[in-house]
Structures are given as structure tokens and as C-alpha cells.
Amino acid sequence: MSEEGIAKLIRSDLVAFGGYSASKSPETLAETVKVPVEGIIKLDANENPYGCSPRVKQVLGTYPYFNIYPDANQTELRKLLQGYTGVGAEHIVASSGSDQLIDLVLRLFVASGDEVINCVPTFDMFRFSTAMCNGKLVEVPRDENYLVNVSAVKKAISKKTKIIVLANPNNPTGTPIPKQDILEIVDTGVPVMADEAYVEFSGETVTQLVTRYKNLMVLRTFSKWAGLAGLRIGYGIFPVKIAEYLLKIKLPYNVNVAAVGAVRESLKDLDYLMDRVKAIVAERERLFGELSKLKWLKPFPSRANFIFCHVLNGKASQIQQELERRGILVRYFDQPLLRNSLRISVGKPEHTDALMKALKEIGEK
Ligand SMILES: Cc1ncc(COP(=O)(O)O)c(C=O)c1O
């Protein structure tokens, strides 16, 4: 069959679909620049520069049952997450990264033509997964400081609205949403998905409120604070009824046994991991101070593990390229509502030093 023939058979709404633009791997970059893979400084995907708990590496090296499927009901995992979050296991569903739960929650609520309210600019997976359901994204712009416009969100609600998605703090801008704003939106009665991927860095959560509301859901992840992005482990806290539906529609073995083992060991090593979270938060504030000294950048205060900057003088894409040539990966944006800007993940102190040295060199050119 010809390529045109295939295109006629696939879903018409997906023929021209623009996918998600994912971060570049250090191996891919090392092939194109004169920096060895171990010298690459990866500040483009908000990963944890300190890695995971050493206990995870130890235990996974000797795990004897990789030949056996994981528990489809996630019984032990949900108990472990109950211990960590303080919310009953019956409210919890885990996934292969919180990306997968975004997808699953949207698939649970959104059918073709249903509306999803999204406060843009924000995490692109909300657009991606809405499109996968053939839903309609209703975009409510944030204000000039990237705060959510609560009254505009409420006005955007229509008969077709199925869910409102809120990243708190927001990616890529690092902006928090005050708890009273979230509750004002929850009070509309529309299902609200609060994505708290960076909650360990922000310290602000509505997790404990899920048991009080029938329409509030919170998503979280082990990718950022626990350094487990590569093992893909996310979870959500839901009203019990919604958790039950999600457990029914998820793929049976959606969290692998290595990820379950990694959660078990990470939770035994909380002090170690939280010390690193503290180090990242302290480094975020130092990085913010350093970036603020450059007259051609405008960094925005962040509650996450990255800093978003407007480039006031010069082109963000060129700066990103110049950094990449020096082996430093950052993310750049140049699209409506995200004009000429960079997002820089917080690394170790030596990464900040290397980044600042490179930015000063680039700025002098
Ligand atoms: C707001 C937000 N939600 C969810 C995710 C996905 O995290 P993961 O799928 O690694 O758990 C990210 C990752 O960058 C994010 O920024």
C-alpha cells in the first residue's frame, strides 16, 4: 500500500498531528559536538543532577525475579505511596511516569469533541494527550507573570468542559498557583487535575484535600526529587471512584518491577534524597541571583528545579546552540506566549559555574 493509502486509513485528526518535542540524550549530543559524553552538562529536562539513591542501584543489581510480571493491582506500591503521601492506598494509582497518568486521566474523561481547559503557556503533554483523545483544547492565557487567570478559567467553562488541568508549579515558567486559586477552580465542580511534578521543590500541595473533594486529582512523580526519571514512575491521588476507574482502564502491567523496587528503596532513603532536594533548592536561588546579573536575561522566580528566562537582547535559539556547542544542554522556546526564552534546569554548583562562564562568553560576543 502507498504512503497516501496508509494516511487515509489512520485517524484523520492525527494525520497532521505535531508530536511532543522531547529532550536530546547526551549520547546524541556527543556525536555532534567536541565534548565527550561524560562532560555533557544536562540542564534541559529538569532531571536530578545527583542521580538516585545508592540503595536503588544496589538492590536492582541483585533482584532475582525480572522474569515475573509485576502486580497489576499495584498493591505493595500503593501501600508504599500511602506511607509517603499520608493518603489511603485506595486513592492512589501509579503509572510509568506521570506522563502516562496525564494520558490515562484525559482518556477517562475526554471523548471526541470534549473540551479541556489549559492555562497556557504550560507543560506540552496536556496538549499532546488532549489531541490523542481528539478533545478540544481551550486555552486560557496566563498573565504577564505567568499566573493563572482564575476568572478567565471560570468563564471558559462550557457544557463541553470535561476537565481543567493546572501544573503547580508550572512548567516551563516555575510559577506556583496559590491554594485559594486552585480551590476556587475546584469549587466550580468541574474535574481538576493538579499536576504537582515539582512538589518536593515547592513544598506546596493540595494532596491532602483530595479526600474532601469529589473532583480534585493530584499527579506526582519520582522523576525529579528521587532521580528516577529513567525508570519511569509516577502516581496520582484521586477520589476513590476515579481511582477505581483508572485501575480498570490502565494497561495491566504499567509499572515495571524495577520501578517498584526503586520506589521501595527511595522511600527507605528519604533523608538522603531530601538533603539533595534542599541542595537543589539552594542552588536554584544562587542560579537565579547569577542569571539576574546578566542584563540581557530576565529570569523569573521559580518554585521548581529550573529557571525560566526571557532573552531581552539576542536570540534564545542562538544562545541555546552556543551552549550546546560547549556541551551544555538547555531548553529554548520561541512560540506564541513563550517568545525568545530559555528554561534552565538547576544542576550542581559546578554546573552553574560552567553555565555562567559560558553565558558570559556568549554575551560578550
Ligand atoms: C508539569 C510536569 N508534569 C509531568 C511531567 C512528567 O514527568 P514524568 O513523566 O517523568 O513523571 C513533567 C516532566 O517534565 C512536568 O514538567
XYZ file of N, CA, C and O in Angstrom, residues 170-339:
680
model
N 4.187 25.622 37.629
C 4.044 25.433 36.188
C 5.385 25.114 35.520
O 6.431 25.582 35.933
N 5.331 24.298 34.495
C 6.462 24.071 33.603
C 6.070 24.679 32.257
O 4.968 24.371 31.778
N 6.842 25.554 31.626
C 8.257 25.847 31.886
C 8.533 27.077 32.739
O 9.686 27.500 32.812
N 7.533 27.693 33.358
C 7.791 29.005 33.965
C 8.137 28.950 35.455
O 8.624 29.944 35.998
N 7.864 27.848 36.123
C 8.194 27.725 37.553
C 7.213 28.421 38.478
O 7.410 28.467 39.699
N 6.121 28.958 37.919
C 5.166 29.762 38.685
C 4.239 28.895 39.541
O 3.638 27.942 39.027
N 4.073 29.244 40.826
C 3.104 28.489 41.638
C 1.673 29.010 41.438
O 1.487 30.108 40.914
N 0.699 28.229 41.853
C -0.695 28.693 41.899
C -1.103 28.706 43.364
O -1.013 27.662 44.026
N -1.550 29.851 43.876
C -1.966 29.873 45.283
C -3.093 28.866 45.547
O -3.948 28.650 44.684
N -3.036 28.262 46.739
C -4.028 27.234 47.091
C -5.470 27.749 46.943
O -6.342 27.051 46.434
N -5.700 29.025 47.344
C -7.088 29.540 47.256
C -7.551 29.632 45.803
O -8.736 29.472 45.515
N -6.615 29.863 44.872
C -6.987 29.895 43.445
C -7.386 28.497 42.968
O -8.367 28.334 42.234
N -6.618 27.500 43.398
C -6.955 26.121 42.998
C -8.338 25.773 43.538
O -9.194 25.251 42.818
N -8.569 26.125 44.802
C -9.858 25.766 45.412
C -11.019 26.500 44.768
O -12.104 25.935 44.611
N -10.762 27.743 44.343
C -11.834 28.493 43.663
C -12.204 27.768 42.355
O -13.380 27.673 41.996
N -11.195 27.231 41.688
C -11.454 26.497 40.438
C -12.128 25.149 40.746
O -13.074 24.743 40.080
N -11.666 24.487 41.806
C -12.276 23.205 42.200
C -13.745 23.409 42.579
O -14.597 22.559 42.280
N -14.039 24.549 43.190
C -15.420 24.822 43.610
C -16.404 24.937 42.441
O -17.613 24.905 42.659
N -15.906 25.061 41.227
C -16.816 25.074 40.069
C -17.458 23.704 39.856
O -18.441 23.585 39.133
N -16.848 22.664 40.450
C -17.393 21.309 40.303
C -16.842 20.554 39.100
O -17.051 19.343 38.968
N -16.108 21.252 38.232
C -15.504 20.578 37.068
C -14.295 19.767 37.567
O -13.577 20.231 38.458
N -14.052 18.574 37.026
C -12.858 17.835 37.437
C -11.584 18.667 37.217
O -11.430 19.306 36.177
N -10.724 18.687 38.225
C -9.478 19.456 38.149
C -8.304 18.506 38.358
O -8.282 17.737 39.325
N -7.348 18.545 37.429
C -6.136 17.733 37.581
C -4.976 18.677 37.900
O -4.540 19.439 37.051
N -4.521 18.639 39.166
C -3.386 19.468 39.574
C -2.126 18.628 39.421
O -1.969 17.608 40.092
N -1.248 19.047 38.534
C -0.019 18.296 38.272
C 1.096 18.874 39.140
O 1.580 19.976 38.902
N 1.477 18.107 40.168
C 2.482 18.580 41.133
C 3.816 17.856 40.940
O 4.421 17.373 41.893
N 4.281 17.794 39.703
C 5.524 17.064 39.422
C 6.710 17.606 40.240
O 7.651 16.878 40.533
N 6.635 18.891 40.625
C 7.787 19.524 41.299
C 7.496 19.822 42.767
O 8.153 20.665 43.373
N 6.518 19.132 43.348
C 6.035 19.489 44.688
C 7.133 19.401 45.753
O 7.160 20.197 46.692
N 8.059 18.473 45.610
C 9.103 18.354 46.640
C 9.990 19.598 46.659
O 10.620 19.903 47.682
N 10.070 20.321 45.540
C 10.872 21.548 45.495
C 10.039 22.764 45.913
O 10.585 23.756 46.367
N 8.721 22.687 45.731
C 7.882 23.859 46.012
C 7.323 23.822 47.423
O 7.067 24.856 48.025
N 7.130 22.597 47.933
C 6.608 22.453 49.301
C 5.114 22.747 49.411
O 4.572 22.713 50.498
N 4.458 23.068 48.298
C 3.027 23.383 48.390
C 2.190 22.366 47.635
O 2.436 22.110 46.454
N 1.215 21.798 48.348
C 0.433 20.727 47.730
C -1.026 20.781 48.155
O -1.337 21.282 49.245
N -1.885 20.262 47.291
C -3.293 20.107 47.683
C -3.633 18.619 47.861
O -4.807 18.253 47.940
N -2.583 17.785 47.958
C -2.787 16.334 48.085
C -3.791 15.982 49.183
O -4.687 15.166 48.972
N -3.619 16.616 50.343
C -4.457 16.232 51.487
C -5.933 16.606 51.279
O -6.796 16.120 51.979
N -6.198 17.484 50.292
C -7.577 17.923 50.065
C -8.353 16.967 49.166
O -9.580 17.065 49.059
N -7.626 16.040 48.525
C -8.302 15.139 47.575
C -9.405 14.338 48.263
O -10.468 14.098 47.681
N -9.177 13.970 49.523
C -10.182 13.156 50.215
C -11.451 13.968 50.516
O -12.476 13.413 50.865
N -11.361 15.309 50.411
C -12.528 16.161 50.715
C -13.345 16.541 49.486
O -14.466 17.025 49.614
N -12.744 16.410 48.303
C -13.439 16.849 47.077
C -13.632 15.671 46.123
O -12.744 14.840 45.978
N -14.743 15.666 45.442
C -15.007 14.561 44.503
C -14.378 14.816 43.144
O -14.349 13.939 42.287
N -13.918 16.074 42.913
C -13.449 16.432 41.571
C -11.994 16.887 41.538
O -11.558 17.475 40.555
N -11.241 16.643 42.623
C -9.825 17.067 42.638
C -8.896 15.864 42.510
O -9.046 14.865 43.225
N -7.936 15.979 41.582
C -6.938 14.914 41.370
C -5.549 15.548 41.410
O -5.378 16.658 40.902
N -4.579 14.841 41.980
C -3.221 15.380 42.060
C -2.257 14.363 41.456
O -2.299 13.177 41.809
N -1.399 14.818 40.552
C -0.395 13.922 39.953
C 0.987 14.257 40.491
O 1.336 15.428 40.647
N 1.755 13.212 40.740
C 3.129 13.416 41.250
C 4.074 12.406 40.597
O 3.639 11.498 39.905
N 5.354 12.568 40.838
C 6.326 11.725 40.136
C 7.574 11.483 40.980
O 7.873 12.277 41.879
N 8.289 10.403 40.675
C 9.602 10.154 41.287
C 10.732 10.624 40.370
O 11.899 10.468 40.690
N 10.369 11.187 39.200
C 11.398 11.568 38.221
C 12.315 12.657 38.733
O 13.519 12.645 38.467
N 11.757 13.624 39.440
C 12.504 14.847 39.742
C 13.219 14.741 41.087
O 14.435 14.704 41.137
N 12.468 14.669 42.183
C 13.110 14.691 43.512
C 13.896 13.414 43.799
O 14.928 13.446 44.451
N 13.421 12.259 43.295
C 14.067 10.989 43.638
C 15.066 10.536 42.569
O 15.675 9.476 42.704
N 15.224 11.320 41.521
C 16.228 10.987 40.497
C 15.912 9.708 39.745
O 16.818 8.939 39.400
N 14.627 9.435 39.470
C 14.260 8.169 38.825
C 13.592 8.385 37.460
O 12.806 7.540 37.021
N 13.920 9.487 36.789
C 13.266 9.783 35.501
C 13.415 8.611 34.522
O 12.479 8.282 33.788
N 14.559 7.978 34.531
C 14.823 6.894 33.572
C 14.045 5.621 33.866
O 13.866 4.782 32.989
N 13.592 5.454 35.109
C 12.834 4.236 35.438
C 11.333 4.427 35.266
O 10.573 3.467 35.326
N 10.903 5.661 35.065
C 9.503 5.995 34.773
C 8.562 5.565 35.894
O 7.987 4.492 35.854
N 8.428 6.418 36.894
C 7.477 6.094 37.955
C 6.757 7.369 38.434
O 7.378 8.280 38.959
N 5.468 7.385 38.162
C 4.624 8.484 38.609
C 3.427 7.906 39.341
O 3.223 6.685 39.366
N 2.638 8.777 39.957
C 1.437 8.296 40.630
C 0.476 9.463 40.789
O 0.850 10.629 40.609
N -0.753 9.127 41.113
C -1.744 10.174 41.331
C -2.577 9.849 42.546
O -2.695 8.688 42.970
N -3.147 10.914 43.134
C -4.046 10.781 44.278
C -5.421 11.198 43.758
O -5.568 12.323 43.248
N -6.402 10.336 43.911
C -7.712 10.554 43.284
C -8.838 10.288 44.277
O -8.673 9.482 45.206
N -10.005 10.880 44.029
C -11.193 10.398 44.740
C -11.320 8.893 44.441
O -10.993 8.452 43.317
N -11.780 8.115 45.417
C -11.728 6.651 45.293
C -12.399 6.148 44.015
O -11.868 5.267 43.319
N -13.547 6.731 43.682
C -14.285 6.267 42.483
C -13.429 6.425 41.227
O -13.377 5.533 40.366
N -12.769 7.586 41.126
C -11.936 7.839 39.936
C -10.744 6.874 39.918
O -10.390 6.320 38.873
N -10.150 6.635 41.096
C -9.013 5.684 41.169
C -9.471 4.319 40.657
O -8.744 3.637 39.906
N -10.672 3.917 41.037
C -11.175 2.601 40.600
C -11.320 2.529 39.077
O -10.941 1.542 38.451
N -11.849 3.609 38.490
C -11.965 3.629 37.022
C -10.591 3.575 36.367
O -10.378 2.860 35.388
N -9.651 4.347 36.920
C -8.308 4.390 36.308
C -7.647 3.015 36.380
O -6.980 2.577 35.435
N -7.841 2.334 37.516
C -7.245 0.996 37.650
C -7.827 0.047 36.603
O -7.157 -0.862 36.124
N -9.081 0.296 36.244
C -9.716 -0.575 35.243
C -9.192 -0.299 33.841
O -9.054 -1.214 33.039
N -8.923 0.983 33.521
C -8.558 1.275 32.122
C -7.050 1.300 31.882
O -6.608 1.403 30.747
N -6.242 1.231 32.945
C -4.787 1.250 32.716
C -4.333 -0.070 32.095
O -5.024 -1.087 32.233
N -3.185 -0.048 31.429
C -2.620 -1.311 30.956
C -2.259 -2.131 32.193
O -1.808 -1.574 33.200
N -2.442 -3.448 32.144
C -2.312 -4.233 33.383
C -0.949 -4.079 34.081
O -0.892 -3.839 35.275
N 0.129 -4.172 33.339
C 1.457 -4.173 33.991
C 2.170 -2.861 33.727
O 3.290 -2.833 33.235
N 1.501 -1.736 34.028
C 2.043 -0.449 33.573
C 3.232 0.059 34.381
O 3.924 0.960 33.936
N 3.484 -0.526 35.563
C 4.687 -0.119 36.309
C 5.581 -1.348 36.442
O 5.165 -2.380 36.975
N 6.807 -1.260 35.962
C 7.673 -2.457 35.950
C 8.288 -2.737 37.330
O 8.309 -1.861 38.201
N 8.789 -3.952 37.495
C 9.270 -4.354 38.831
C 10.509 -3.566 39.269
O 10.716 -3.350 40.466
N 11.315 -3.123 38.326
C 12.493 -2.321 38.697
C 12.028 -0.996 39.312
O 12.581 -0.525 40.317
N 10.993 -0.415 38.720
C 10.461 0.850 39.248
C 9.873 0.654 40.652
O 10.075 1.488 41.539
N 9.187 -0.467 40.847
C 8.605 -0.732 42.178
C 9.735 -0.868 43.210
O 9.692 -0.280 44.298
N 10.770 -1.613 42.846
C 11.928 -1.773 43.747
C 12.579 -0.425 44.027
O 12.991 -0.134 45.161
N 12.654 0.414 43.020
C 13.285 1.730 43.179
C 12.482 2.616 44.131
O 13.049 3.343 44.949
N 11.161 2.518 44.063
C 10.320 3.294 44.990
C 10.564 2.796 46.422
O 10.778 3.587 47.350
N 10.561 1.455 46.571
C 10.753 0.868 47.909
C 12.053 1.395 48.529
O 12.076 1.850 49.665
N 13.125 1.351 47.752
C 14.436 1.753 48.289
C 14.528 3.268 48.483
O 15.114 3.732 49.456
N 13.938 4.025 47.578
C 13.989 5.500 47.707
C 13.299 5.928 48.995
O 13.774 6.816 49.707
N 12.165 5.277 49.287
C 11.419 5.685 50.474
C 12.135 5.272 51.765
O 11.876 5.840 52.822
N 13.075 4.308 51.652
C 13.894 3.965 52.829
C 15.031 4.971 52.991
O 15.753 4.937 53.974
N 15.246 5.787 51.969
C 16.400 6.692 51.962
C 15.947 8.149 51.846
O 16.601 8.962 51.186
N 14.833 8.465 52.508
C 14.241 9.801 52.355
C 15.164 10.925 52.809
O 15.231 11.968 52.161
N 15.898 10.692 53.932
C 16.749 11.780 54.434
C 17.795 12.140 53.388
O 18.053 13.313 53.114
N 18.394 11.087 52.794
C 19.420 11.299 51.771
C 18.836 12.094 50.591
O 19.403 13.094 50.146
N 17.686 11.645 50.120
C 17.094 12.283 48.935
C 16.628 13.713 49.240
O 16.794 14.624 48.423
N 16.065 13.915 50.436
C 15.578 15.255 50.768
C 16.734 16.238 50.986
O 16.589 17.436 50.732
N 17.898 15.722 51.435
C 19.084 16.599 51.528
C 19.458 17.108 50.136
O 19.855 18.256 49.972
N 19.314 16.238 49.158
C 19.636 16.660 47.779
C 18.585 17.633 47.233
O 18.913 18.560 46.507
N 17.344 17.416 47.611
C 16.301 18.374 47.219
C 16.648 19.758 47.796
O 16.587 20.773 47.098
N 17.080 19.748 49.082
C 17.455 21.029 49.711
C 18.613 21.685 48.977
O 18.645 22.893 48.764
N 19.583 20.853 48.575
C 20.749 21.397 47.848
C 20.298 22.007 46.519
O 20.781 23.071 46.108
N 19.351 21.352 45.859
C 18.869 21.863 44.559
C 18.108 23.181 44.756
O 18.279 24.128 43.986
N 17.309 23.245 45.816
C 16.559 24.488 46.082
C 17.544 25.632 46.383
O 17.394 26.755 45.869
N 18.583 25.335 47.169
C 19.579 26.382 47.478
C 20.297 26.806 46.199
O 20.530 28.004 45.965
N 20.615 25.838 45.358
C 21.317 26.141 44.106
C 20.418 26.925 43.149
O 20.891 27.780 42.402
N 19.114 26.639 43.187
C 18.158 27.388 42.355
C 18.233 28.883 42.695
O 18.268 29.732 41.810
N 18.293 29.158 44.004
C 18.321 30.568 44.408
C 19.642 31.218 43.993
O 19.684 32.368 43.567
N 20.755 30.447 44.093
C 22.042 31.008 43.652
C 22.020 31.241 42.139
O 22.431 32.284 41.643
N 21.490 30.257 41.392
C 21.427 30.389 39.931
C 20.578 31.603 39.549
O 20.942 32.373 38.653
N 19.465 31.799 40.272
C 18.599 32.947 39.982
C 19.387 34.255 40.162
O 19.339 35.152 39.314
N 20.144 34.315 41.253
C 20.955 35.515 41.524
C 21.981 35.741 40.422
O 22.166 36.871 39.948
N 22.636 34.674 40.002
C 23.676 34.796 38.955
C 23.056 35.226 37.626
O 23.588 36.094 36.937
N 21.929 34.605 37.258
C 21.283 34.948 35.978
C 20.789 36.392 35.997
O 20.838 37.096 34.981
N 20.334 36.842 37.174
C 19.813 38.217 37.284
C 20.910 39.249 36.998
O 20.614 40.384 36.632
N 22.182 38.845 37.209
C 23.287 39.800 36.981
C 23.502 40.073 35.494
O 24.127 41.059 35.128
N 23.013 39.177 34.635
C 23.187 39.395 33.188
C 22.088 40.333 32.700
O 20.906 40.001 32.808
N 22.500 41.474 32.167
C 21.488 42.489 31.787
C 20.582 42.021 30.651
O 19.473 42.503 30.486
N 21.058 41.060 29.858
C 20.292 40.635 28.679
C 19.370 39.448 28.960
O 18.730 38.920 28.054
N 19.288 39.044 30.234
C 18.362 37.958 30.586
C 17.409 38.443 31.663
O 17.802 39.202 32.551
N 16.161 37.964 31.600
C 15.232 38.256 32.695
C 14.731 36.930 33.271
O 13.808 36.313 32.717
N 15.373 36.461 34.369
C 14.887 35.211 34.969
C 13.622 35.452 35.783
O 13.454 36.516 36.366
N 12.742 34.458 35.804
C 11.519 34.540 36.607
C 11.693 33.695 37.871
O 12.253 32.597 37.801
N 11.206 34.188 39.022
C 11.301 33.388 40.250
C 10.638 32.024 40.034
O 9.618 31.939 39.346
N 11.245 30.974 40.579
C 10.740 29.619 40.329
C 10.572 28.850 41.616
O 11.391 28.961 42.533
N 9.527 28.024 41.681
C 9.349 27.121 42.820
C 9.694 25.687 42.430
O 9.460 24.765 43.206
N 10.268 25.502 41.246
C 10.573 24.137 40.779
C 12.099 23.926 40.760
O 12.827 24.598 41.493
N 12.588 23.012 39.945
C 14.036 22.770 39.871
C 14.599 23.283 38.549
O 15.505 22.686 37.972
N 14.015 24.374 38.056
C 14.500 25.004 36.824
C 14.156 26.483 36.886
O 13.334 26.904 37.714
N 14.797 27.245 36.009
C 14.511 28.686 35.952
C 14.225 29.067 34.502
O 14.953 28.671 33.583
N 13.154 29.810 34.343
C 12.721 30.270 33.026
C 13.203 31.708 32.850
O 13.104 32.511 33.778
N 13.741 32.017 31.678
C 14.264 33.381 31.433
C 13.783 33.914 30.097
O 13.789 33.188 29.097
N 13.448 35.183 30.061
C 13.275 35.866 28.781
C 14.650 36.337 28.328
O 15.448 36.812 29.150
N 14.905 36.220 27.035
C 16.144 36.779 26.486
C 15.785 38.180 25.984
O 14.978 38.337 25.070
N 16.372 39.200 26.622
C 15.977 40.574 26.309
C 16.772 41.122 25.124
O 16.324 41.999 24.407
N 17.959 40.573 24.976
C 18.826 41.064 23.918
C 19.532 39.861 23.306
O 20.302 39.188 23.986
N 19.246 39.552 22.054
C 19.822 38.353 21.427
C 18.731 37.348 21.160
O 17.555 37.590 21.455
N 19.159 36.203 20.596
C 18.165 35.198 20.219
C 18.329 33.955 21.077
O 19.417 33.367 21.138
N 17.250 33.527 21.706
C 17.307 32.356 22.593
C 17.815 31.125 21.838
O 18.621 30.347 22.362
N 17.381 30.974 20.582
C 17.785 29.776 19.828
C 19.297 29.765 19.611
O 19.951 28.722 19.711
N 19.860 30.969 19.353
C 21.313 31.018 19.135
C 22.070 30.745 20.431
O 23.093 30.060 20.439
N 21.555 31.271 21.531
C 22.210 31.047 22.828
C 22.175 29.553 23.153
O 23.176 28.972 23.579
N 21.049 28.944 22.897
C 20.934 27.503 23.148
C 21.962 26.730 22.301
O 22.631 25.835 22.789
N 22.112 27.142 21.042
C 23.075 26.481 20.141
C 24.513 26.678 20.630
O 25.312 25.749 20.633
N 24.817 27.909 21.049
C 26.173 28.224 21.539
C 26.480 27.409 22.799
O 27.589 26.915 22.976
N 25.490 27.273 23.667
C 25.695 26.470 24.885
C 25.894 25.014 24.502
O 26.763 24.316 25.046
N 25.100 24.567 23.539
C 25.175 23.167 23.111
C 26.568 22.845 22.556
O 27.131 21.789 22.824
N 27.147 23.790 21.805
C 28.499 23.580 21.266
C 29.503 23.380 22.379
O 30.515 22.716 22.235
N 29.224 23.983 23.537
C 30.119 23.844 24.701
C 29.713 22.663 25.580
O 30.201 22.506 26.693
N 28.738 21.881 25.119
C 28.334 20.677 25.864
C 27.322 20.938 26.963
O 27.133 20.125 27.859
N 26.651 22.100 26.901
C 25.642 22.408 27.931
C 24.264 22.425 27.268
O 24.016 23.204 26.354
N 23.393 21.538 27.739
C 22.050 21.451 27.151
C 21.059 22.257 27.978
O 20.962 22.065 29.195
N 20.340 23.175 27.323
C 19.212 23.860 27.955
C 18.060 23.818 26.958
O 18.243 23.424 25.808
N 16.884 24.246 27.396
C 15.725 24.226 26.517
C 15.433 25.643 26.033
O 15.567 26.576 26.829
N 15.105 25.828 24.773
C 14.680 27.162 24.352
C 13.273 27.106 23.786
O 12.822 26.056 23.324
N 12.576 28.224 23.881
C 11.213 28.308 23.353
C 11.108 29.544 22.484
O 11.682 30.591 22.811
N 10.405 29.435 21.397
C 10.056 30.606 20.597
C 8.749 30.304 19.895
O 8.716 29.821 18.767
N 7.676 30.522 20.618
C 6.337 30.229 20.109
C 5.383 31.219 20.762
O 5.788 31.890 21.722
N 4.166 31.324 20.287
C 3.252 32.299 20.903
C 3.213 32.106 22.422
O 3.159 30.968 22.893
N 3.268 33.175 23.169
C 3.266 33.206 24.644
C 4.582 32.745 25.272
O 4.776 32.851 26.470
N 5.474 32.200 24.482
C 6.788 31.815 25.009
C 7.843 32.313 24.036
O 8.610 31.541 23.465
N 7.854 33.618 23.839
C 8.767 34.200 22.865
C 10.184 34.237 23.403
O 10.401 34.573 24.565
